[in-house]
XYZ file of C-alpha atoms in Angstrom:
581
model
C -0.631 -24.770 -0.177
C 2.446 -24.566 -2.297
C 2.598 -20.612 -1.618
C 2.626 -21.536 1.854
C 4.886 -23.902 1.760
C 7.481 -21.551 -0.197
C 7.041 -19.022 1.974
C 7.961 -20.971 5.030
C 10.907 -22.462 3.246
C 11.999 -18.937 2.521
C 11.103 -17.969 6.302
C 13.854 -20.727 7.479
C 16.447 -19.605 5.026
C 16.526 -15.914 5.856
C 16.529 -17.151 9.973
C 19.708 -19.122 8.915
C 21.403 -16.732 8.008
C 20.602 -14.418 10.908
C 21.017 -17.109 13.143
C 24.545 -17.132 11.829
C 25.050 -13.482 11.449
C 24.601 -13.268 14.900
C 27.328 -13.282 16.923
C 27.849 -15.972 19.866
C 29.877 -13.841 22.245
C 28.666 -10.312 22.898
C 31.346 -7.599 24.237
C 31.709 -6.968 27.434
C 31.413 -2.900 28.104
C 32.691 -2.062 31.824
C 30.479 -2.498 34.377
C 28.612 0.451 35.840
C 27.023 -1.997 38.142
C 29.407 -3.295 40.988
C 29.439 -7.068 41.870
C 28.626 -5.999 45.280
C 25.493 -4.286 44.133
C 24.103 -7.457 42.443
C 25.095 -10.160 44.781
C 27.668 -11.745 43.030
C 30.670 -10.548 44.539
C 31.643 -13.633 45.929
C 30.551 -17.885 45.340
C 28.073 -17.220 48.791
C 27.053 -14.190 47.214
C 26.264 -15.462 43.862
C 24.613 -18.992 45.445
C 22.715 -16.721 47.801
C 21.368 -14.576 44.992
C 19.965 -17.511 43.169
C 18.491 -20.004 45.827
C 16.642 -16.382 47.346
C 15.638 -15.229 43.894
C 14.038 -18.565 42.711
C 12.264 -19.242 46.108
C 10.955 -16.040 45.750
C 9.892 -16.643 42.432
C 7.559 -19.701 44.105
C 6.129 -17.718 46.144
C 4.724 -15.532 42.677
C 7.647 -12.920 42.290
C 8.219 -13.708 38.827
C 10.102 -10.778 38.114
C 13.161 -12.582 40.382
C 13.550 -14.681 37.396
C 16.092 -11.504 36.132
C 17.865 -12.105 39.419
C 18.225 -15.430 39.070
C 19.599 -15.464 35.488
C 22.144 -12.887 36.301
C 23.706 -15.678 38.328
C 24.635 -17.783 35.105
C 27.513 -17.257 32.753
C 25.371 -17.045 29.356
C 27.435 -15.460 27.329
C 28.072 -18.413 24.921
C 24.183 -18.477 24.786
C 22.795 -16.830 21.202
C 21.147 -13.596 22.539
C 18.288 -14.858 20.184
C 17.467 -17.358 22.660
C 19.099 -16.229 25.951
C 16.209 -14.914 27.562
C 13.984 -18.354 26.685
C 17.033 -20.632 27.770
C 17.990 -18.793 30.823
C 15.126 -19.266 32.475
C 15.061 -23.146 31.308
C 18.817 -23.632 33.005
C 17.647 -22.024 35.779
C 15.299 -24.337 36.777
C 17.400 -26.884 35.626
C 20.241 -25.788 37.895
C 17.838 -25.501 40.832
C 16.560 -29.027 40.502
C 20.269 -30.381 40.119
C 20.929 -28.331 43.879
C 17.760 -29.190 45.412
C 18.552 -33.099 44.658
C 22.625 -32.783 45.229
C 22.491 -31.532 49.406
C 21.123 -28.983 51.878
C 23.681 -26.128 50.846
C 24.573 -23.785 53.802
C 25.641 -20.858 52.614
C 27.754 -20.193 55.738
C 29.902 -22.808 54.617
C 30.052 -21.329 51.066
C 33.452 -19.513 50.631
C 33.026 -15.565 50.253
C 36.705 -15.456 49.131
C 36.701 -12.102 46.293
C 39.342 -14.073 44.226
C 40.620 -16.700 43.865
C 40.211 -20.266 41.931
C 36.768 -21.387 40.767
C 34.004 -22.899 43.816
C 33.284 -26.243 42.753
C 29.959 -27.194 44.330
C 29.289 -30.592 43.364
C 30.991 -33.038 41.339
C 29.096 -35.876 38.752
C 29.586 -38.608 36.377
C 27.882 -36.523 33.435
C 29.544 -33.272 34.685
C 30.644 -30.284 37.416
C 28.397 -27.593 38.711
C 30.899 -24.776 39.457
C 31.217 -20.744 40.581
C 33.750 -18.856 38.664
C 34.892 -15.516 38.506
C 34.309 -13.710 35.567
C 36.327 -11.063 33.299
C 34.015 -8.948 34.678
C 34.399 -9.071 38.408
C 31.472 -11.763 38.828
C 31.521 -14.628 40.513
C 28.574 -16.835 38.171
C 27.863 -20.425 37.369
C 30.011 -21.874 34.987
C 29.790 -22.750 30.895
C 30.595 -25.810 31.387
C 28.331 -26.228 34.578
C 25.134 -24.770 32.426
C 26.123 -26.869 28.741
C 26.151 -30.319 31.498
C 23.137 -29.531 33.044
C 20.814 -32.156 30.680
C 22.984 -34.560 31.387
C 23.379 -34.365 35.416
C 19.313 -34.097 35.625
C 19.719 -37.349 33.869
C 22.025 -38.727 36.367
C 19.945 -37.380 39.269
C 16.358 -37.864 37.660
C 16.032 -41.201 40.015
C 17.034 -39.199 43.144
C 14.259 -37.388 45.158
C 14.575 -33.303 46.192
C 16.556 -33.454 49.868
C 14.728 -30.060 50.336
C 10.834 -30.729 51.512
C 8.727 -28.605 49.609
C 5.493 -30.249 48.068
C 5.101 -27.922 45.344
C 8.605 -27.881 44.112
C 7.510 -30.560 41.313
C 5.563 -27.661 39.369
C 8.230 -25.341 38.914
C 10.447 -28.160 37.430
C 10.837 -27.342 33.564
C 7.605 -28.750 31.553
C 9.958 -30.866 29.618
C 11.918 -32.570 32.203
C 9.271 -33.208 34.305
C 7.150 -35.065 30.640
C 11.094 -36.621 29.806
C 10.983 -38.648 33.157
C 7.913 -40.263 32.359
C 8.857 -41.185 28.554
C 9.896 -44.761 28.182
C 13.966 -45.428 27.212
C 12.772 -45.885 23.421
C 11.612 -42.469 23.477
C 14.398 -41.035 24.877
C 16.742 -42.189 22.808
C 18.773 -40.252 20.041
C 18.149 -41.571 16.567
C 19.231 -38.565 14.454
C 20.286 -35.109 16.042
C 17.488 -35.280 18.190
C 15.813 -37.298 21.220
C 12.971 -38.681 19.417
C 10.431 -37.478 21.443
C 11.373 -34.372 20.727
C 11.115 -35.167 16.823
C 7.478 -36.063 17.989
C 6.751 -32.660 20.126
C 8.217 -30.608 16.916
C 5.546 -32.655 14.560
C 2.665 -32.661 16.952
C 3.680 -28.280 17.208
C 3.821 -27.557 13.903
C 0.496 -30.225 13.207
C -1.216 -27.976 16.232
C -0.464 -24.740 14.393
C -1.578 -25.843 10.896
C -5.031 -26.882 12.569
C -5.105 -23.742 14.981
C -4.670 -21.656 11.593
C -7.121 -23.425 9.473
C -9.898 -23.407 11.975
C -9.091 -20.106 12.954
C -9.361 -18.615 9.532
C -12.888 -20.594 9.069
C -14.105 -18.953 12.037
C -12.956 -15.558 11.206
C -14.263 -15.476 8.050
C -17.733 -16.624 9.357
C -16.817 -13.494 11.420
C -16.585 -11.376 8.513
C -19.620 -12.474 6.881
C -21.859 -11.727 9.900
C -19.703 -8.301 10.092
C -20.702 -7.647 6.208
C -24.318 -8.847 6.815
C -24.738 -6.302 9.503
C -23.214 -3.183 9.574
C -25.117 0.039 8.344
C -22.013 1.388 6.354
C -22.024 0.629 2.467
C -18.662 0.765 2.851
C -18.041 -2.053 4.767
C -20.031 -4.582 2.236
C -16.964 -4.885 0.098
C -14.880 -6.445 3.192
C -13.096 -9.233 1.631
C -13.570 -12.444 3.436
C -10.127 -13.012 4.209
C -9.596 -9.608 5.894
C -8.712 -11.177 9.401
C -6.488 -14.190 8.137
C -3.496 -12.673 9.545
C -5.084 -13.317 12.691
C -4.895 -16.948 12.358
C -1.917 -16.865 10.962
C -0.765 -15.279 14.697
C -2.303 -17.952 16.448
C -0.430 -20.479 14.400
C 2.425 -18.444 15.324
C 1.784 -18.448 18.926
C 1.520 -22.377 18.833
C 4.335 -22.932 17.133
C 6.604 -19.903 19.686
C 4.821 -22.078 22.935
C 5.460 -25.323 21.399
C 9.095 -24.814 20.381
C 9.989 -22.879 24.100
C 8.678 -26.387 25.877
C 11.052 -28.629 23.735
C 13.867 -27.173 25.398
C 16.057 -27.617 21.596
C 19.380 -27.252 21.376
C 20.428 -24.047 20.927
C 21.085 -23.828 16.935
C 17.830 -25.887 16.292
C 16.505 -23.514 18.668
C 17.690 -20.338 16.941
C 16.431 -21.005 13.546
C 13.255 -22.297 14.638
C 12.573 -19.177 17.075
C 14.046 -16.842 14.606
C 11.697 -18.431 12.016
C 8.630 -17.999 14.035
C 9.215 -14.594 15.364
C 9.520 -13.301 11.094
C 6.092 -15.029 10.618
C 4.572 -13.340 13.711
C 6.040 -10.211 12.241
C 4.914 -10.651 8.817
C 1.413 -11.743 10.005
C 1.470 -8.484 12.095
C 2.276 -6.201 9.342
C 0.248 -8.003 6.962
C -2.999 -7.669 9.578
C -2.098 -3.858 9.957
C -2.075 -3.355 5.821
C -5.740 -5.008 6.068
C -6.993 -2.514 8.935
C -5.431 0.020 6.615
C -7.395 -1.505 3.411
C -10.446 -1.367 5.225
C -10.476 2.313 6.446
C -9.513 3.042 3.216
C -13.174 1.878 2.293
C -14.764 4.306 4.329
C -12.981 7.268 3.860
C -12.795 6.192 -0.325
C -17.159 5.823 0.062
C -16.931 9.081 2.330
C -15.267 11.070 -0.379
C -17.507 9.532 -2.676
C -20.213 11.411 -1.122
C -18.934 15.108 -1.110
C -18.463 16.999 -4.559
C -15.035 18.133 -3.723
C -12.412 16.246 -5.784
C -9.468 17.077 -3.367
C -10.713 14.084 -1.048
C -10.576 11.686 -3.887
C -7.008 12.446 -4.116
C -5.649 12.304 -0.499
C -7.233 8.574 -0.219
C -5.035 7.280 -1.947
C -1.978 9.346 -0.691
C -3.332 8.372 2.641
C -3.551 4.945 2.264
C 0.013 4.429 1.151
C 1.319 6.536 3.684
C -0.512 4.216 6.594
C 1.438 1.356 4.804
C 4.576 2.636 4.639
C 4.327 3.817 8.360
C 2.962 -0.081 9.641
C 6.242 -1.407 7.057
C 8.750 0.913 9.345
C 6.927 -0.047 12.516
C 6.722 -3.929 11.387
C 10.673 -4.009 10.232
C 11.379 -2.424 13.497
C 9.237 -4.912 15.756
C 11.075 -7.870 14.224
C 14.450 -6.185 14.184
C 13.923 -5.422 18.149
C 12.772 -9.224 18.679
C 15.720 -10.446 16.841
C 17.670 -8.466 19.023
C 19.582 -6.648 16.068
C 20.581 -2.866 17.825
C 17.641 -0.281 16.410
C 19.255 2.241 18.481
C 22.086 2.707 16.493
C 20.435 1.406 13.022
C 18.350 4.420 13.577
C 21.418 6.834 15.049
C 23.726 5.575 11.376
C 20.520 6.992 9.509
C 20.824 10.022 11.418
C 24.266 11.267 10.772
C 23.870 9.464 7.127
C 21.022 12.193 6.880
C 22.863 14.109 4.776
C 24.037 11.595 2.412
C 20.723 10.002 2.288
C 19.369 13.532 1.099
C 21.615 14.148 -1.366
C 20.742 10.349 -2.986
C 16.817 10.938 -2.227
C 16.969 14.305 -4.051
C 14.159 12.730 -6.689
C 12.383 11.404 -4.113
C 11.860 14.543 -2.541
C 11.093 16.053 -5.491
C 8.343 13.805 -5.853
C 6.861 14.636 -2.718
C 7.023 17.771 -2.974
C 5.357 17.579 -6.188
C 2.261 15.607 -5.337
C 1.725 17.888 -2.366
C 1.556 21.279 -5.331
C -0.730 18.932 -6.786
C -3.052 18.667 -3.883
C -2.596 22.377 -2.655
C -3.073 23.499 -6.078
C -5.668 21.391 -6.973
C -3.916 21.203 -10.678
C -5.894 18.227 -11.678
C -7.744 15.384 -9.598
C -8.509 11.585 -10.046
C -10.609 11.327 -13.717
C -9.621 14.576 -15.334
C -8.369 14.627 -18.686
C -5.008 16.631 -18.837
C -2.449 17.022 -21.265
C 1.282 17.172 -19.468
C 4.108 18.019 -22.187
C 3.225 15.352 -25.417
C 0.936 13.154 -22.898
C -2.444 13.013 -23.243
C -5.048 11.043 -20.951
C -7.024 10.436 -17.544
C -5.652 10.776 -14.354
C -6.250 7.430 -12.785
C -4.120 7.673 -9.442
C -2.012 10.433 -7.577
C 0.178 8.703 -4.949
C 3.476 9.789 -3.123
C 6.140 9.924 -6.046
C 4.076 9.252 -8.571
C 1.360 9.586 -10.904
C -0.989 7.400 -13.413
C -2.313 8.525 -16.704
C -4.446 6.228 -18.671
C -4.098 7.288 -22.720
C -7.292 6.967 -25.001
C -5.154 4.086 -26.491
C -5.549 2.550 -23.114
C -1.567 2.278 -22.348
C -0.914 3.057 -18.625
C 1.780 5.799 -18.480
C 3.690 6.795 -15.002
C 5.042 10.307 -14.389
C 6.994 10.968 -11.862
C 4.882 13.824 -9.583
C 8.551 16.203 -9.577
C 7.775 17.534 -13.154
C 4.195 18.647 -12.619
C 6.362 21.602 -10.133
C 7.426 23.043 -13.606
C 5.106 21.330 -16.207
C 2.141 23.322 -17.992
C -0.674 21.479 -17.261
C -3.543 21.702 -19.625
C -6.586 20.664 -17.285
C -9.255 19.625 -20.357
C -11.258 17.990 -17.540
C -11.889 21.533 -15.848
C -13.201 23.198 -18.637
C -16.765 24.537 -18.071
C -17.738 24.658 -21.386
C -16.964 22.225 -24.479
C -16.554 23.548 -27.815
C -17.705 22.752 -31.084
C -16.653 24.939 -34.578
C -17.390 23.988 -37.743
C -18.745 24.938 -41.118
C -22.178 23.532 -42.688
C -21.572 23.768 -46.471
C -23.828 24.787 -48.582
C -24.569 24.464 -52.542
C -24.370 27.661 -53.958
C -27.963 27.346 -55.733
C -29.400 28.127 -52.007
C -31.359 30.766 -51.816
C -30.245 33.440 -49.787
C -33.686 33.930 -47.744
C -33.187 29.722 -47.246
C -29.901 30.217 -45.761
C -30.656 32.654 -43.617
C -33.897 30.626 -42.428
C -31.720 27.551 -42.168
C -29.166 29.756 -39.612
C -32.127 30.983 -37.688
C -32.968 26.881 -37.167
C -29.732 26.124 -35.970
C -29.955 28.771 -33.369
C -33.139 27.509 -32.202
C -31.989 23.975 -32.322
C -28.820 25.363 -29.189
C -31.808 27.176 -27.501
C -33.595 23.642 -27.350
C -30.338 21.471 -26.914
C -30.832 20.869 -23.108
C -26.521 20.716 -22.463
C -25.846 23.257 -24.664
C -25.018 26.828 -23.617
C -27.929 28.954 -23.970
C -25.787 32.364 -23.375
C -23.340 32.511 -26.072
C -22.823 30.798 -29.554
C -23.107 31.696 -33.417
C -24.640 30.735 -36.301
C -23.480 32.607 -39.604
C -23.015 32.668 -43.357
C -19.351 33.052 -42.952
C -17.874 32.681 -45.881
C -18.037 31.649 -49.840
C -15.845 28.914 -50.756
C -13.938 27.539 -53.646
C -17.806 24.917 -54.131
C -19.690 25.822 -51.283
C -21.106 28.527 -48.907
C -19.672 28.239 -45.590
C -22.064 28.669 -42.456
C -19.839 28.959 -39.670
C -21.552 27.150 -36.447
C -19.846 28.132 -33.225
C -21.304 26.578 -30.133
C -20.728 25.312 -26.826
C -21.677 22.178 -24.347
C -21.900 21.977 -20.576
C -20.962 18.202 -19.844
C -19.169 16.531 -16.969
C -17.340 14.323 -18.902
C -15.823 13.199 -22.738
C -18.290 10.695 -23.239
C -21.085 12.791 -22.488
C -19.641 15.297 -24.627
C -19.572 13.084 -27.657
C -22.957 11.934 -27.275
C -24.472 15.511 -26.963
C -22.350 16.756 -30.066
C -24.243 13.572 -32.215
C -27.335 14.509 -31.315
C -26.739 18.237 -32.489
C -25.056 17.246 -35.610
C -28.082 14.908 -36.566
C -30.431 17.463 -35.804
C -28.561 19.463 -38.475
C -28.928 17.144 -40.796
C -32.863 16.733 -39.793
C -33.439 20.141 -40.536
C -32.011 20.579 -43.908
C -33.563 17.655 -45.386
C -36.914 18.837 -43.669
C -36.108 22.445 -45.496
C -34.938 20.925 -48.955
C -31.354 22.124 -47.917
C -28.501 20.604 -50.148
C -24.964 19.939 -48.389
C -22.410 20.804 -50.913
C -19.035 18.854 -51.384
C -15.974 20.124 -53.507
C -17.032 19.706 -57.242
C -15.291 21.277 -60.279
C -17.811 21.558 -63.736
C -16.293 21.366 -66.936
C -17.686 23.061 -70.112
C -16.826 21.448 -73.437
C -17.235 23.862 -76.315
C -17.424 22.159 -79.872
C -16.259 24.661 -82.965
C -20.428 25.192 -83.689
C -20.454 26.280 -80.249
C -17.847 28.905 -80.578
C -19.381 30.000 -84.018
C -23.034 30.834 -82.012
C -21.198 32.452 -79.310
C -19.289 34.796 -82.240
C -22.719 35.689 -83.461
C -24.565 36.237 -80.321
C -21.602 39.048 -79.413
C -21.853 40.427 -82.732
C -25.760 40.933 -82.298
C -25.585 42.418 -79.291
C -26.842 46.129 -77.927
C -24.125 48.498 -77.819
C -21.822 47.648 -74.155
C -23.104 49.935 -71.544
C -20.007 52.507 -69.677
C -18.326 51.139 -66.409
C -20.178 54.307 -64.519
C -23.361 53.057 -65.963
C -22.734 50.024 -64.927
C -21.327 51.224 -61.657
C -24.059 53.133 -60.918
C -26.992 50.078 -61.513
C -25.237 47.942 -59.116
C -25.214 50.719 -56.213
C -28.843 50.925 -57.155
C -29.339 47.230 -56.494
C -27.471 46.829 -53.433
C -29.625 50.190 -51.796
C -32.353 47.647 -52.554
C -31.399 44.637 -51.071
C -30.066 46.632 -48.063
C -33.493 48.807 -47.545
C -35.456 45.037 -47.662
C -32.897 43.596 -45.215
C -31.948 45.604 -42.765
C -33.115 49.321 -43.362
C -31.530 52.569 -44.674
C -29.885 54.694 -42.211
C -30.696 51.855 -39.513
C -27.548 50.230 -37.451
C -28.596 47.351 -35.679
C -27.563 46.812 -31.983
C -24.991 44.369 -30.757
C -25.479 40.891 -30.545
C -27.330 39.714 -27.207
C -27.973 36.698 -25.423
């Protein structure tokens, strides 16, 4: 309640401030029109134009009501409100003729110039033709601002002109004014206070209209959610229609307001105040039509393996939004008559300007559409973009999200993935894993060898793992430990299924060497002490010793050995083919 409360409070401030923005006097362009052409060329012209318009106006021509208006010199009336009040005075004025005398227009002066045509003369006032800057002779200022008043004056005199259904066209509220009682009538502060009332009982009748409204439309939405066939569709908030209601509210309040017959500044602010809330409500309903097509086209991408639909949701709903905010701003700026014409024409020839000052802007469009033709990365791929690292978690217009394994939210404005290497990790087809197993160097060579031939079968069994391409070899002998280098690969979808697939591997390892009696070695350093005894036994042992063999000798026993361990291994003379999968 106190949201809505605010927000009307802000509502009436910004229609203040219009309302006195606005001018009170419009400029006067010359006419293309003549007086001639429109019936006002003279006072029996202009009173001719009326009384014909508004009878034909009973008779149903209700687009006479233009006609009749044209008569009346409304130029000190707010254009806000002109329309709404010219129609009110018209009446007004028509009642104040019917009840004054017959008028025959023959008698009417059709002078072209000339001093004003006063047609009747009152207590509370004058009703008067004048001729006008413009070369139109129309009902006075002063005539239309003392109109209240002489319906006052005349509201115990009956119509001279017989017509039995004259009563109905007779304004709404001076027709319910005549039958008010004098308390009610009466002016206690700014107002009448039966207009106090009419204001209370409208804006009572909206908040009711709006609260019932909304309870039936969500009822609405449940039976919608409960029925329709379209996953989609089940996550439909319950509030998706409330704008609706909020429109009715406004409807009641535009009606209820229009009947009072206000004066004019009440009448501006109030009007101006109602037509922003229709506009907002409209605008707000259109960004909930937009949220809920954005459900089915975000479940129908859902359903198709290409990733280039799970981008352009996103782009597409913010583009709808952005189109319904132009389209709203302009429906309000029309209905507070503000000129769109030429708001839109001082865009056009500040085109250039406005380029120059979007330049980033366009950058960034231009960027996210490389990253949708390209197809550089899509919504859930890991990339790495300069010293960022993370998961793409939205693409939009100028923009996009990356969400770091620290699980900060970084923004990067879409104009530097035009230049920027991208490193895609999330399009890799294969994941890597290389490492070393280290062994103690008391392994037995025929073990190790076994033990390599284990972890190949272990990637043939590995269900994720790439069957096609990996090694498994002794490939080095470290400082404490023989190195077997293990060079494999993964086919996962994802990090997490990565991770998980590259434990169970790593345990199997560990399975199989404690299965095999395998020990894992770990840098160690040994350090012999030798006591003086020590060195003494060592002296003697050299001193004992056969006569030291010649390097050729010993030369040629090693070649012997290794044509030995060669001829068991792998053959004499035999070259083993490549390597295949």
């Amino acid at each position: 309640m106190k949201k809505t409360l605010f927000a009307l409070v802000l509502i009436l401030n910004i229609s203040v401030c219009l309302a006195q923005e606005e001018t009170t006097a419009t400029a006067e362009l010359a006419p293309s029109i003549t007086a001639e052409s429109l019936g006002l060329s003279s006072p029996r012209d202009t009173l001719t134009t009326f009384l014909h318009s508004m009878n034909d106006i009973k008779r149903g021509k209700a687009a006479r009501i233009d006609s009749a208006t044209s008569t009346l010199d409304l130029s000190a009336i707010n254009p806000l409100i002109r329309e709404e009040k010219g129609r009110d005075l018209a009446w007004m004025l028509l009642e104040a003729i019917d009840k004054t005398k017959i008028v025959n227009l023959s008698k009417i002066p059709s002078k072209k110039t000339g001093k004003p045509y006063v047609f009747a003369q009152y207590r509370n006032g004058i009703i008067s033709i004048q001729l006008s800057s413009n070369g139109r002779w129309l009902f006075t200022q002063a005539s239309l601002s003392s109109l209240p008043a002489i319906i006052e004056e005349l509201a115990s005199k009956k119509s001279l002109k017989i017509d039995e259904q004259n009563a109905q066209f007779i304004p709404w509220h001076i027709q319910l004014r005549q039958q008010l009682p004098e308390s009610l009538r009466s002016r206690s502060f700014l107002l009448e206070n039966w207009k106090w009332l009419g204001i209370l009982l409208t804006i009572a009748l909206g908040v009711i209209a709006d609260k019932v409204a909304s309870f039936i439309l969500q009822l609405v939405v449940k039976k919608f959610r409960n029925k329709t066939q379209t996953p989609a569709f089940k996550d439909t908030p319950e509030d998706m229609l409330r704008p609706l209601a909020m429109l009715v509210m406004a409807g009641i309040w535009w009606a209820g307001l229009n009947l009072l017959a206000l004066p004019d500044q009440a009448m501006i602010i109030l009007l101006v105040a109602v037509k922003m809330l229709a506009g907002i409500a409209g605008v707000w309903g259109a960004y909930r039509l937009v949220d809920l097509v954005t459900l089915y086209l975000r479940y129908q991408a859902s359903q198709t393996d290409n990733k280039v639909d799970d981008v352009l949701v996103p782009l597409i709903r913010k583009t709808l939004k952005v189109f319904v905010t132009v389209i709203g701003i302009t429906f309000v700026a029309s209905n507070l008559n503000l000129n769109v014409s030429s708001l839109l024409a001082s865009l056009g020839l500040g085109g250039l300007a406005f380029a120059l000052a979007a330049k980033d802007v366009v950058q960034n469009l231009f960027g996210s559409i490389t990253v949708i033709l390209d197809q550089t990365f899509h919504n859930g791929d890991w990339i790495v973009v300069n010293d960022i690292e993370g998961s793409v978690e939205e693409v939009g217009l100028r923009s996009t999200k990356i969400r770091t394994f620290y699980d900060s939210l970084i923004t990067l404005p879409n104009a530097i993935f035009i230049t920027a290497k991208v490193d895609n990790m999330g399009q890799r087809r294969y994941r890597r894993l290389k490492c070393n197993v280290s062994l103690t160097y008391d392994t037995p060579p025929d073990k190790i060898e076994a033990f390599c031939e284990g972890i190949r079968e272990l990637v043939r069994l590995h269900p994720y793992m790439r069957k096609d391409y990996f090694h498994v070899y002794l490939n080095s002998l470290g400082a404490s430990s023989l190195d077997v280098l293990v060079y494999v690969f993964w086919e996962t979808p994802d990090w997490s299924t990565e991770l998980r697939e590259r434990q169970r591997f790593l345990l199997d390892i560990l399975r199989l060497a404690k299965a095999q009696e395998i020990d894992m070695a770990f840098p160690t350093q040994t350090l012999h002490l030798l006591t003086p005894s020590d060195q003494q036994s060592a002296t003697d042992v050299t001193a004992s010793a056969p006569h030291k063999p010649s390097n050729d000798a010993l030369s040629e026993q090693f070649r012997n050995t290794a044509k030995d361990i060669v001829s068991q291994s792998t053959g004499l003379d035999n070259k083993p083919p490549p390597v295949k999968f």
